[in-house]
PDB file of C-alpha atoms in Angstrom:
ATOM      1  CA  MET A   1     124.233-111.050  61.031  1.00 78.00           C
ATOM      2  CA  ARG A   2     124.972-107.662  62.545  1.00 92.00           C
ATOM      3  CA  SER A   3     123.791-106.665  65.981  1.00 93.00           C
ATOM      4  CA  GLN A   4     123.586-103.379  67.849  1.00 92.00           C
ATOM      5  CA  ASN A   5     123.668-102.759  71.594  1.00 94.00           C
ATOM      6  CA  THR A   6     120.264-101.256  72.400  1.00 94.00           C
ATOM      7  CA  SER A   7     119.111 -99.922  75.766  1.00 95.00           C
ATOM      8  CA  PHE A   8     115.684-100.502  77.339  1.00 95.00           C
ATOM      9  CA  ARG A   9     113.547 -97.951  79.220  1.00 95.00           C
ATOM     10  CA  GLY A  10     110.860 -98.968  81.694  1.00 93.00           C
ATOM     11  CA  GLY A  11     109.436-102.357  82.517  1.00 91.00           C
ATOM     12  CA  PRO A  12     111.421-105.323  83.787  1.00 91.00           C
ATOM     13  CA  LEU A  13     114.457-104.609  81.563  1.00 92.00           C
ATOM     14  CA  ASP A  14     114.843-100.949  82.622  1.00 93.00           C
ATOM     15  CA  GLY A  15     118.437 -99.784  82.254  1.00 93.00           C
ATOM     16  CA  ARG A  16     119.714-102.941  80.570  1.00 94.00           C
ATOM     17  CA  VAL A  17     121.589-102.952  77.281  1.00 95.00           C
ATOM     18  CA  LEU A  18     121.174-106.016  75.075  1.00 93.00           C
ATOM     19  CA  PRO A  19     122.594-106.880  71.637  1.00 94.00           C
ATOM     20  CA  ILE A  20     119.684-106.831  69.152  1.00 93.00           C
ATOM     21  CA  LEU A  21     119.961-108.334  65.683  1.00 94.00           C
ATOM     22  CA  LEU A  22     119.506-105.824  62.869  1.00 93.00           C
ATOM     23  CA  GLY A  23     117.288-106.395  59.860  1.00 92.00           C
ATOM     24  CA  PRO A  24     118.247-106.037  56.187  1.00 92.00           C
ATOM     25  CA  THR A  25     117.742-102.238  56.388  1.00 91.00           C
ATOM     26  CA  GLY A  26     120.156-101.905  59.316  1.00 90.00           C
ATOM     27  CA  HIS A  27     117.421-101.156  61.883  1.00 92.00           C
ATOM     28  CA  PRO A  28     116.349-103.264  64.856  1.00 94.00           C
ATOM     29  CA  PRO A  29     112.756-104.604  64.818  1.00 93.00           C
ATOM     30  CA  LYS A  30     109.957-102.130  65.656  1.00 93.00           C
ATOM     31  CA  TRP A  31     108.670-104.330  68.483  1.00 93.00           C
ATOM     32  CA  TYR A  32     110.599-106.516  70.934  1.00 93.00           C
ATOM     33  CA  GLU A  33     108.572-109.067  72.881  1.00 92.00           C
ATOM     34  CA  ILE A  34     109.721-111.061  75.904  1.00 90.00           C
ATOM     35  CA  PRO A  35     107.545-114.061  76.790  1.00 91.00           C
ATOM     36  CA  VAL A  36     107.575-115.015  80.468  1.00 89.00           C
ATOM     37  CA  PRO A  37     106.295-118.572  81.108  1.00 90.00           C
ATOM     38  CA  ALA A  38     103.870-119.448  83.882  1.00 88.00           C
ATOM     39  CA  HIS A  39     105.594-119.933  87.239  1.00 85.00           C
ATOM     40  CA  ASN A  40     104.176-120.751  90.719  1.00 87.00           C
ATOM     41  CA  GLY A  41     100.563-120.404  89.621  1.00 87.00           C
ATOM     42  CA  ASN A  42     101.056-117.059  87.843  1.00 86.00           C
ATOM     43  CA  PRO A  43      99.692-116.825  84.286  1.00 90.00           C
ATOM     44  CA  PRO A  44     102.170-116.473  81.402  1.00 90.00           C
ATOM     45  CA  THR A  45     102.861-112.852  80.461  1.00 89.00           C
ATOM     46  CA  LEU A  46     104.305-111.041  77.462  1.00 91.00           C
ATOM     47  CA  HIS A  47     106.410-107.920  78.041  1.00 93.00           C
ATOM     48  CA  THR A  48     106.378-105.662  74.993  1.00 94.00           C
ATOM     49  CA  TYR A  49     108.812-102.896  74.009  1.00 95.00           C
ATOM     50  CA  ARG A  50     108.380-100.354  71.183  1.00 95.00           C
ATOM     51  CA  ARG A  51     111.377 -98.991  69.242  1.00 95.00           C
ATOM     52  CA  GLU A  52     111.864 -95.225  69.549  1.00 95.00           C
ATOM     53  CA  PRO A  53     114.629 -92.817  68.490  1.00 95.00           C
ATOM     54  CA  ALA A  54     117.295 -92.395  71.186  1.00 93.00           C
ATOM     55  CA  GLY A  55     117.714 -88.696  70.426  1.00 93.00           C
ATOM     56  CA  TYR A  56     119.066 -86.306  67.845  1.00 95.00           C
ATOM     57  CA  THR A  57     122.318 -84.388  67.473  1.00 94.00           C
ATOM     58  CA  LYS A  58     122.206 -80.647  68.101  1.00 94.00           C
ATOM     59  CA  ARG A  59     123.921 -79.366  65.021  1.00 94.00           C
ATOM     60  CA  LEU A  60     122.628 -81.491  62.136  1.00 95.00           C
ATOM     61  CA  GLY A  61     119.619 -83.151  63.742  1.00 94.00           C
ATOM     62  CA  LEU A  62     120.854 -86.657  62.936  1.00 93.00           C
ATOM     63  CA  GLN A  63     119.384 -89.556  64.854  1.00 91.00           C
ATOM     64  CA  ARG A  64     121.668 -91.038  67.519  1.00 91.00           C
ATOM     65  CA  GLY A  65     120.281 -94.568  67.479  1.00 91.00           C
ATOM     66  CA  TRP A  66     117.394 -96.534  68.921  1.00 94.00           C
ATOM     67  CA  VAL A  67     115.934 -97.241  72.363  1.00 96.00           C
ATOM     68  CA  TYR A  68     113.204 -99.677  73.337  1.00 96.00           C
ATOM     69  CA  ALA A  69     110.457 -98.148  75.525  1.00 96.00           C
ATOM     70  CA  TYR A  70     108.138-100.339  77.592  1.00 95.00           C
ATOM     71  CA  ALA A  71     104.585-100.603  76.235  1.00 93.00           C
ATOM     72  CA  PRO A  72     102.392-102.094  79.012  1.00 90.00           C
ATOM     73  CA  GLU A  73      99.280-102.017  76.788  1.00 88.00           C
ATOM     74  CA  GLY A  74     100.898-104.474  74.387  1.00 85.00           C
ATOM     75  CA  ARG A  75     101.480-104.404  70.678  1.00 84.00           C
ATOM     76  CA  GLU A  76      99.306-102.151  68.523  1.00 79.00           C
ATOM     77  CA  ARG A  77      97.202-103.979  65.984  1.00 78.00           C
ATOM     78  CA  ARG A  78      97.091-102.300  62.614  1.00 78.00           C
ATOM     79  CA  GLU A  79      94.935-103.030  59.623  1.00 79.00           C
ATOM     80  CA  LEU A  80      96.285-102.664  56.108  1.00 80.00           C
ATOM     81  CA  LYS A  81      94.422-100.115  54.017  1.00 81.00           C
ATOM     82  CA  TRP A  82      94.726-100.800  50.320  1.00 84.00           C
ATOM     83  CA  PRO A  83      93.173 -98.319  47.881  1.00 84.00           C
ATOM     84  CA  TRP A  84      91.221-101.070  46.110  1.00 85.00           C
ATOM     85  CA  SER A  85      89.779-102.739  49.222  1.00 77.00           C
ATOM     86  CA  LYS A  86      86.213-102.252  50.385  1.00 74.00           C
ATOM     87  CA  PRO A  87      85.601-100.078  53.455  1.00 71.00           C
ATOM     88  CA  SER A  88      85.142-101.930  56.716  1.00 65.00           C
ATOM     89  CA  ALA A  89      81.695-102.332  58.295  1.00 63.00           C
ATOM     90  CA  GLY A  90      82.342 -99.607  60.886  1.00 58.00           C
ATOM     91  CA  THR A  91      82.857 -96.792  58.384  1.00 56.00           C
ATOM     92  CA  SER A  92      80.224 -95.194  56.222  1.00 56.00           C
ATOM     93  CA  PRO A  93      80.884 -94.965  52.478  1.00 56.00           C
ATOM     94  CA  THR A  94      81.479 -91.537  51.016  1.00 59.00           C
ATOM     95  CA  PRO A  95      78.679 -90.106  48.868  1.00 57.00           C
ATOM     96  CA  PRO A  96      79.254 -90.155  45.104  1.00 57.00           C
ATOM     97  CA  ARG A  97      80.611 -87.009  43.498  1.00 62.00           C
ATOM     98  CA  GLY A  98      79.571 -85.187  40.402  1.00 57.00           C
ATOM     99  CA  GLY A  99      75.939 -84.088  40.551  1.00 55.00           C
ATOM    100  CA  THR A 100      74.202 -87.462  40.742  1.00 56.00           C
ATOM    101  CA  GLU A 101      71.590 -86.084  43.158  1.00 55.00           C
ATOM    102  CA  PRO A 102      68.118 -85.350  41.660  1.00 58.00           C
ATOM    103  CA  ASN A 103      67.114 -81.711  41.359  1.00 60.00           C
ATOM    104  CA  GLU A 104      63.829 -80.652  42.938  1.00 52.00           C
TER     105      GLU A 104
END
């Protein structure tokens, strides 16, 4: 497995550079989580880092690599939206199209 030295910004790992394993596409994971166990009566915590571009070159605008930025709010939860799935309860369905309304 390949790894890449990736730096961290913010949080408890600020300024550190750690080797991160790369996935099959050659990119590190989008989220990096560090579990901290309970110690001396403190509750267990989870430090979360989000992958962001490290910067871009001036001339061609190529990406220079990746950096992990601290996300104190935690990992974002996303819901898959398939075109054939029903709308969720919180959204109102769109009205039908094509003149199905009665004329008065």
